[in-house]
Coordinates of C-alpha atoms in Angstrom, one line a residue:
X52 CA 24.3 217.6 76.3
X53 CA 28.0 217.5 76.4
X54 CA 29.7 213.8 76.8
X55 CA 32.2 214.1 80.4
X56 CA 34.6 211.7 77.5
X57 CA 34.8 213.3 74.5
X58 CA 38.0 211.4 73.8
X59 CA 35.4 207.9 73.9
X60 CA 32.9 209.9 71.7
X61 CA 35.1 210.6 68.9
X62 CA 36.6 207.5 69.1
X63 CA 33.5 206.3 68.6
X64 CA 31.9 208.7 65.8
X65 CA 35.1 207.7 63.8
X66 CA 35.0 204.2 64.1
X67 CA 31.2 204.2 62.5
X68 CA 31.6 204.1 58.7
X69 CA 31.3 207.5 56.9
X70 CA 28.1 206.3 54.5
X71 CA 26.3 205.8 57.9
X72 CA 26.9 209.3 59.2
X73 CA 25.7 210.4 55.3
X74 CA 22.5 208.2 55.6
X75 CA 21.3 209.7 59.2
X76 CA 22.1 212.8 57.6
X77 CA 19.3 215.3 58.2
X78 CA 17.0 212.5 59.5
X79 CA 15.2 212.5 62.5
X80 CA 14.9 209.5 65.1
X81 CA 12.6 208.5 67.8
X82 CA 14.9 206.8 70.4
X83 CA 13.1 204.9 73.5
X84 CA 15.1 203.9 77.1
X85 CA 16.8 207.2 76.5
X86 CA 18.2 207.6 80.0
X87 CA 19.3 204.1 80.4
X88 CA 23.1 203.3 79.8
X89 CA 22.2 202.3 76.3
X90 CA 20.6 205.0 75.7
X91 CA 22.7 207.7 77.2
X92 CA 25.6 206.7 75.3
X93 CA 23.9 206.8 71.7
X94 CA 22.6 210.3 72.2
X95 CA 26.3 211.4 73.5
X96 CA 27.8 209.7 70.0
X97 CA 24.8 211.4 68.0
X98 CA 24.9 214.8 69.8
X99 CA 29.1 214.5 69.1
X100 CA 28.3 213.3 65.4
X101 CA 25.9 216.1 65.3
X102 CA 29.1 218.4 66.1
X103 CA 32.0 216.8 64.6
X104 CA 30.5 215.8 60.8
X105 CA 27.3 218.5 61.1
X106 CA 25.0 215.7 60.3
X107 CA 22.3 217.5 61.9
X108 CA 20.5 214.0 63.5
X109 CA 17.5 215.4 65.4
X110 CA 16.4 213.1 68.1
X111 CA 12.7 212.7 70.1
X112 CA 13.7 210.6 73.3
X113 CA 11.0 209.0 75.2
X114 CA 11.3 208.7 78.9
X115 CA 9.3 207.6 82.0
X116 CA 11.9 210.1 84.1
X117 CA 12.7 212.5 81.6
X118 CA 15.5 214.6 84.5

C-alpha cells in the first residue's frame, strides 16, 4: 500500500511524537473498519511510519469487503 499523498503522510508521521513511534515499535495491532476513511488513512500513516522510522508496526485489518 503506497499513500497517492505522501507529502500528507509524512506530514503526518512527523507531527506524532517520536516516543509514540518507539512504543508501537515492533508491536502488532488489530485495526477494525479498515477500509473506511478512518481506517484507510491510519494504515497509509502506519505503512509510511513503517518506511520512514523502520518501526516495523504489523497490522491484522478486519474487513466485511476486504478488495
Amino acid at each position: 500500500m503506497h499513500s497517492p499523498f505522501p507529502a500528507e503522510s509524512d506530514a503526518i508521521v512527523r507531527r506524532v511524537p517520536e516516543a509514540v513511534w518507539q512504543k508501537l515499535q515492533g508491536s502488532r495491532l488489530f485495526l477494525t473498519g479498515g477500509t473506511g476513511w478512518f481506517g484507510r488513512n491510519l494504515l497509509e500513516t502506519i505503512v509510511h511510519a513503517n518506511t520512514l522510522l523502520d518501526t516495523r508496526i504489523d497490522v491484522v485489518v478486519l474487513s466485511r469487503n476486504p478488495g
